[in-house]
């Protein structure tokens, strides 16, 4: 693979106090790829995304964005370089309206006008346009997830990080959200790193996947190839 990866995580270790959450994790996401990181509760998936965003800082290893070393940079600097995250649990602002929430996401927009980005979010999730003046906290869970992704898109990112977009949502809503991510990737070539406990859906959506166990990568490969492996089926798909 000759092209420079959009994201390269090179032997990164990270943790919290005495907790070692990531141990020499290496992975890459090529431009235009959807890559998923799957793993059980507490495997370190969220920590990996947060480390890419600058907090916690890596204890070892390097992180490169489009070939540039961003290791140890503060979060706002990493956002300005084109990384956006839709965090676990969505973390929208409950008292702000949909429109205000979206505009908060445009803060890291380096130049110009948030209107085209807002139109992109509406095209992806028409529901957001219908609910523009509704407060975030009164949206349904699925609508809040749409808003969190829409807000992340407002900064016009080169790399979108999604932490468990399926969490707590009904299957039909999860399908809507995954379809939107696929469409976005196909239409705009946006590079996506997706963390999921829902291994089945995530591996179907992703071009490639990695399996994280206790802070270490144990397997990698094309999404559908991983899906076919018995050890994945047993561990993450209820043996089905
Ligand atoms: P889940 O799917 O449950 O969100 P995860 O794979 O995202 O899990 P992380 O949230 O990254 O896992 O957690 C990895 C490890 O780091 C866990 O042992 C967790 O308890 C620990 N951890 C996470 N955040 C902190 C923190 N702020 N302080 C201390 N330990 C933490």
Tab-separated table of C-alpha atoms and ligand atoms in Angstrom:
chain	number	residue	atom	x	y	z
A	1	UNK	CA	0.000	0.000	0.000
A	2	UNK	CA	2.098	2.864	-1.318
A	3	UNK	CA	-0.157	5.793	-0.338
A	4	UNK	CA	0.378	7.607	2.953
A	5	UNK	CA	-2.261	6.492	5.473
A	6	UNK	CA	-4.694	9.145	6.695
A	7	UNK	CA	-4.086	7.808	10.197
A	8	UNK	CA	-1.191	5.752	11.412
A	9	UNK	CA	-1.037	4.549	14.997
A	10	UNK	CA	2.426	3.137	15.567
A	11	UNK	CA	3.053	1.027	18.695
A	12	UNK	CA	0.988	3.340	20.884
A	13	UNK	CA	0.659	2.668	24.592
A	14	UNK	CA	-1.673	4.683	26.809
A	15	UNK	CA	-3.441	4.478	30.121
A	16	UNK	CA	-4.715	6.114	33.247
A	17	UNK	CA	-2.536	6.043	36.362
A	18	UNK	CA	-1.785	2.402	37.068
A	19	UNK	CA	-4.218	1.222	34.353
A	20	UNK	CA	-2.493	0.284	31.101
A	21	UNK	CA	-5.364	0.549	28.596
A	22	UNK	CA	-3.388	0.236	25.325
A	23	UNK	CA	-0.202	-1.775	24.814
A	24	UNK	CA	1.799	-1.058	21.666
A	25	UNK	CA	-1.245	-0.766	19.416
A	26	UNK	CA	-0.485	-0.384	15.715
A	27	UNK	CA	-3.133	0.235	13.094
A	28	UNK	CA	-3.689	2.393	10.065
A	29	UNK	CA	-6.599	3.866	8.144
A	30	UNK	CA	-6.027	4.656	4.471
A	31	UNK	CA	-7.666	7.640	2.771
A	32	UNK	CA	-11.264	6.796	1.890
A	33	UNK	CA	-11.388	3.698	4.075
A	34	UNK	CA	-13.869	2.741	6.757
A	35	UNK	CA	-11.943	0.812	9.396
A	36	UNK	CA	-13.523	-0.653	12.503
A	37	UNK	CA	-12.001	-1.541	15.819
A	38	UNK	CA	-14.050	-4.159	17.622
A	39	UNK	CA	-13.632	-5.578	21.097
A	40	UNK	CA	-15.368	-6.369	24.352
A	41	UNK	CA	-16.218	-3.961	27.167
A	42	UNK	CA	-13.077	-2.404	28.560
A	43	UNK	CA	-10.803	-3.619	25.748
A	44	UNK	CA	-9.534	-0.072	25.228
A	45	UNK	CA	-11.521	0.994	22.158
A	46	UNK	CA	-12.614	4.389	23.477
A	47	UNK	CA	-9.149	5.003	24.847
A	48	UNK	CA	-7.685	4.473	21.377
A	49	UNK	CA	-9.999	7.101	19.856
A	50	UNK	CA	-9.363	9.510	22.718
A	51	UNK	CA	-5.606	9.020	22.397
A	52	UNK	CA	-5.808	9.880	18.701
A	53	UNK	CA	-7.577	13.090	19.839
A	54	UNK	CA	-4.752	13.929	22.243
A	55	UNK	CA	-6.096	12.940	25.682
A	56	UNK	CA	-4.857	10.774	27.280
A	57	UNK	CA	-1.421	11.411	25.820
A	58	UNK	CA	0.378	8.348	24.566
A	59	UNK	CA	2.979	6.894	26.923
A	60	UNK	CA	4.833	5.458	23.982
A	61	UNK	CA	4.630	5.204	20.221
A	62	UNK	CA	3.660	7.687	17.533
A	63	UNK	CA	0.487	8.950	15.883
A	64	UNK	CA	0.639	10.320	12.347
A	65	UNK	CA	-2.113	12.167	10.504
A	66	UNK	CA	-1.577	12.142	6.732
A	67	UNK	CA	2.107	11.564	7.428
A	68	UNK	CA	2.476	14.377	9.976
A	69	UNK	CA	3.419	13.526	13.533
A	70	UNK	CA	0.643	14.674	15.919
A	71	UNK	CA	1.881	12.707	18.942
A	72	UNK	CA	1.392	14.686	22.140
A	73	UNK	CA	-0.365	17.616	20.481
A	74	UNK	CA	-3.283	19.195	22.337
A	75	UNK	CA	-6.792	18.217	21.307
A	76	UNK	CA	-7.711	21.566	19.733
A	77	UNK	CA	-4.633	21.423	17.496
A	78	UNK	CA	-5.528	17.894	16.380
A	79	UNK	CA	-9.108	19.001	15.634
A	80	UNK	CA	-7.776	21.878	13.554
A	81	UNK	CA	-5.735	19.429	11.544
A	82	UNK	CA	-8.940	17.724	10.481
A	83	UNK	CA	-9.889	15.110	13.058
A	84	UNK	CA	-13.465	15.058	14.384
A	85	UNK	CA	-14.984	12.730	16.920
A	86	UNK	CA	-18.511	11.664	17.723
A	87	UNK	CA	-17.906	10.478	21.279
A	88	UNK	CA	-19.421	7.539	23.117
A	89	UNK	CA	-22.691	8.508	24.769
A	90	UNK	CA	-23.074	11.256	22.141
A	91	UNK	CA	-22.401	14.197	24.519
A	92	UNK	CA	-24.585	16.665	22.720
A	93	UNK	CA	-25.523	19.851	24.562
A	94	UNK	CA	-29.006	19.075	25.932
A	95	UNK	CA	-30.177	22.656	26.492
A	96	UNK	CA	-29.023	23.924	23.126
A	97	UNK	CA	-31.100	23.558	20.004
A	98	UNK	CA	-30.165	21.275	17.139
A	99	UNK	CA	-28.924	24.288	15.194
A	100	UNK	CA	-26.818	25.552	18.111
A	101	UNK	CA	-25.348	22.098	18.631
A	102	UNK	CA	-24.379	21.916	14.970
A	103	UNK	CA	-22.778	25.357	15.070
A	104	UNK	CA	-20.689	24.296	18.089
A	105	UNK	CA	-19.184	21.644	15.828
A	106	UNK	CA	-18.142	24.317	13.345
A	107	UNK	CA	-15.753	25.905	15.846
A	108	UNK	CA	-12.828	23.965	14.466
A	109	UNK	CA	-13.807	24.896	10.901
A	110	UNK	CA	-10.640	26.599	9.801
A	111	UNK	CA	-12.114	28.892	7.251
A	112	UNK	CA	-15.460	30.109	6.361
A	113	UNK	CA	-19.023	29.362	6.138
A	114	UNK	CA	-20.748	26.592	8.109
A	115	UNK	CA	-23.748	26.565	5.723
A	116	UNK	CA	-22.459	23.929	3.264
A	117	UNK	CA	-21.517	21.636	6.126
A	118	UNK	CA	-24.944	22.094	7.650
A	119	UNK	CA	-26.539	21.211	4.316
A	120	UNK	CA	-24.425	18.053	4.201
A	121	UNK	CA	-25.635	17.080	7.684
A	122	UNK	CA	-29.257	17.682	6.623
A	123	UNK	CA	-28.832	15.672	3.435
A	124	UNK	CA	-27.522	12.782	5.509
A	125	UNK	CA	-30.062	13.114	8.318
A	126	UNK	CA	-33.163	15.032	7.102
A	127	UNK	CA	-34.604	14.600	10.589
A	128	UNK	CA	-32.138	17.189	11.878
A	129	UNK	CA	-33.515	19.814	9.542
A	130	UNK	CA	-37.046	19.121	10.732
A	131	UNK	CA	-35.914	19.532	14.362
A	132	UNK	CA	-33.658	22.569	13.956
A	133	UNK	CA	-35.066	24.568	16.864
A	134	UNK	CA	-35.723	21.618	19.191
A	135	UNK	CA	-33.473	21.272	22.240
A	136	UNK	CA	-30.929	18.488	21.986
A	137	UNK	CA	-31.944	16.896	25.261
A	138	UNK	CA	-35.484	16.305	24.020
A	139	UNK	CA	-34.428	14.379	20.893
A	140	UNK	CA	-34.794	10.611	20.757
A	141	UNK	CA	-31.663	8.507	21.202
A	142	UNK	CA	-31.350	7.947	17.478
A	143	UNK	CA	-31.827	11.634	16.710
A	144	UNK	CA	-29.173	12.495	19.283
A	145	UNK	CA	-26.771	10.116	17.558
A	146	UNK	CA	-27.551	11.761	14.211
A	147	UNK	CA	-26.890	15.133	15.801
A	148	UNK	CA	-23.582	13.963	17.279
A	149	UNK	CA	-22.406	12.743	13.864
A	150	UNK	CA	-23.768	15.846	12.133
A	151	UNK	CA	-21.940	18.037	14.628
A	152	UNK	CA	-18.678	16.158	14.011
A	153	UNK	CA	-19.101	16.738	10.263
A	154	UNK	CA	-19.447	20.495	10.747
A	155	UNK	CA	-15.677	20.910	11.058
A	156	UNK	CA	-15.244	19.375	7.586
A	157	UNK	CA	-12.963	16.635	8.905
A	158	UNK	CA	-10.496	14.506	6.955
A	159	UNK	CA	-10.842	11.774	9.553
A	160	UNK	CA	-14.089	11.002	11.381
A	161	UNK	CA	-13.864	9.003	14.616
A	162	UNK	CA	-17.086	7.322	15.718
A	163	UNK	CA	-17.382	5.759	19.174
A	164	UNK	CA	-20.172	3.176	19.349
A	165	UNK	CA	-22.831	4.904	17.271
A	166	UNK	CA	-25.131	1.886	17.793
A	167	UNK	CA	-25.086	2.125	21.590
A	168	UNK	CA	-28.554	1.792	23.085
A	169	UNK	CA	-30.420	2.209	19.791
A	170	UNK	CA	-33.122	0.039	18.231
A	171	UNK	CA	-31.970	-2.125	15.285
A	172	UNK	CA	-33.881	-0.088	12.703
A	173	UNK	CA	-32.295	3.157	13.883
A	174	UNK	CA	-28.858	1.534	13.954
A	175	UNK	CA	-29.381	0.489	10.330
A	176	UNK	CA	-30.306	4.075	9.367
A	177	UNK	CA	-27.175	5.399	10.985
A	178	UNK	CA	-24.878	2.785	9.463
A	179	UNK	CA	-26.442	3.352	6.030
A	180	UNK	CA	-25.756	7.071	6.416
A	181	UNK	CA	-22.102	6.429	7.312
A	182	UNK	CA	-21.713	4.172	4.261
A	183	UNK	CA	-23.343	6.768	1.987
A	184	UNK	CA	-21.162	9.544	3.366
A	185	UNK	CA	-18.043	7.463	2.757
A	186	UNK	CA	-19.121	6.541	-0.771
A	187	UNK	CA	-20.203	10.037	-1.761
A	188	UNK	CA	-17.427	12.088	-0.204
A	189	UNK	CA	-14.602	9.599	0.337
A	190	UNK	CA	-14.488	10.560	4.013
A	191	UNK	CA	-12.102	8.390	6.029
A	192	UNK	CA	-13.743	6.780	9.059
A	193	UNK	CA	-12.456	4.938	12.120
A	194	UNK	CA	-15.384	3.293	13.867
A	195	UNK	CA	-15.310	1.681	17.297
A	196	UNK	CA	-18.079	-0.825	17.970
A	197	UNK	CA	-19.244	-3.603	20.226
A	198	UNK	CA	-21.736	-4.541	17.533
A	199	UNK	CA	-19.148	-6.554	15.619
A	200	UNK	CA	-21.593	-7.982	13.124
A	201	UNK	CA	-22.763	-4.650	11.731
A	202	UNK	CA	-19.413	-2.929	12.073
A	203	UNK	CA	-17.526	-5.632	10.143
A	204	UNK	CA	-20.170	-5.578	7.400
A	205	UNK	CA	-19.817	-1.836	7.031
A	206	UNK	CA	-16.033	-1.595	7.242
A	207	UNK	CA	-13.470	-2.259	4.545
A	208	UNK	CA	-11.110	-3.572	7.199
A	209	UNK	CA	-11.219	-4.349	10.878
A	210	UNK	CA	-9.012	-4.869	13.898
A	211	UNK	CA	-9.787	-6.821	17.049
A	212	UNK	CA	-8.674	-5.351	20.357
A	213	UNK	CA	-8.332	-7.626	23.395
A	214	UNK	CA	-7.053	-6.212	26.688
A	215	UNK	CA	-5.415	-3.271	24.960
A	216	UNK	CA	-3.655	-5.320	22.280
A	217	UNK	CA	-4.507	-5.930	18.630
A	218	UNK	CA	-5.005	-9.665	18.183
A	219	UNK	CA	-6.417	-9.903	14.653
A	220	UNK	CA	-6.855	-7.775	11.560
A	221	UNK	CA	-8.211	-8.210	8.070
A	222	UNK	CA	-10.982	-7.347	5.630
A	223	UNK	CA	-14.301	-6.880	7.457
A	224	UNK	CA	-16.059	-9.827	5.881
A	225	UNK	CA	-13.057	-12.118	6.308
A	226	UNK	CA	-12.973	-11.356	10.031
A	227	UNK	CA	-16.716	-11.946	10.208
A	228	UNK	CA	-16.216	-15.436	8.811
A	229	UNK	CA	-13.613	-16.455	11.387
A	230	UNK	CA	-14.869	-18.910	14.014
A	231	UNK	CA	-13.008	-17.221	16.880
A	232	UNK	CA	-14.745	-13.915	16.031
A	233	UNK	CA	-18.115	-15.589	15.759
A	234	UNK	CA	-17.638	-17.287	19.125
A	235	UNK	CA	-16.334	-14.249	20.969
A	236	UNK	CA	-18.337	-11.381	19.465
A	237	UNK	CA	-21.339	-12.743	17.603
A	238	UNK	CA	-22.802	-15.047	20.220
A	239	UNK	CA	-21.444	-18.068	18.373
A	240	UNK	CA	-24.146	-17.605	15.685
B	1	LIG	P1	-16.540	0.028	26.381
B	1	LIG	O1	-16.943	-0.697	25.163
B	1	LIG	O2	-17.097	-0.549	27.641
B	1	LIG	O3	-16.682	1.517	26.280
B	1	LIG	P2	-13.725	0.247	25.710
B	1	LIG	O4	-13.204	-0.872	24.889
B	1	LIG	O5	-14.065	1.499	25.031
B	1	LIG	O6	-14.948	-0.273	26.559
B	1	LIG	P3	-12.102	1.869	27.414
B	1	LIG	O7	-13.237	2.732	27.817
B	1	LIG	O8	-11.092	2.408	26.510
B	1	LIG	O9	-12.635	0.505	26.833
B	1	LIG	O10	-11.391	1.377	28.749
B	1	LIG	C1	-10.166	0.624	28.738
B	1	LIG	C2	-9.681	0.434	30.167
B	1	LIG	O11	-9.283	1.701	30.719
B	1	LIG	C3	-10.728	-0.124	31.113
B	1	LIG	O12	-10.073	-1.003	32.010
B	1	LIG	C4	-11.252	1.103	31.838
B	1	LIG	O13	-11.693	0.779	33.125
B	1	LIG	C5	-10.021	1.974	31.906
B	1	LIG	N1	-10.363	3.398	31.899
B	1	LIG	C6	-11.059	4.067	30.962
B	1	LIG	N2	-11.173	5.370	31.263
B	1	LIG	C7	-10.519	5.534	32.435
B	1	LIG	C8	-10.271	6.665	33.289
B	1	LIG	N3	-10.702	7.891	32.971
B	1	LIG	N4	-9.581	6.436	34.418
B	1	LIG	C9	-9.131	5.204	34.751
B	1	LIG	N5	-9.317	4.106	33.992
B	1	LIG	C10	-10.007	4.267	32.852
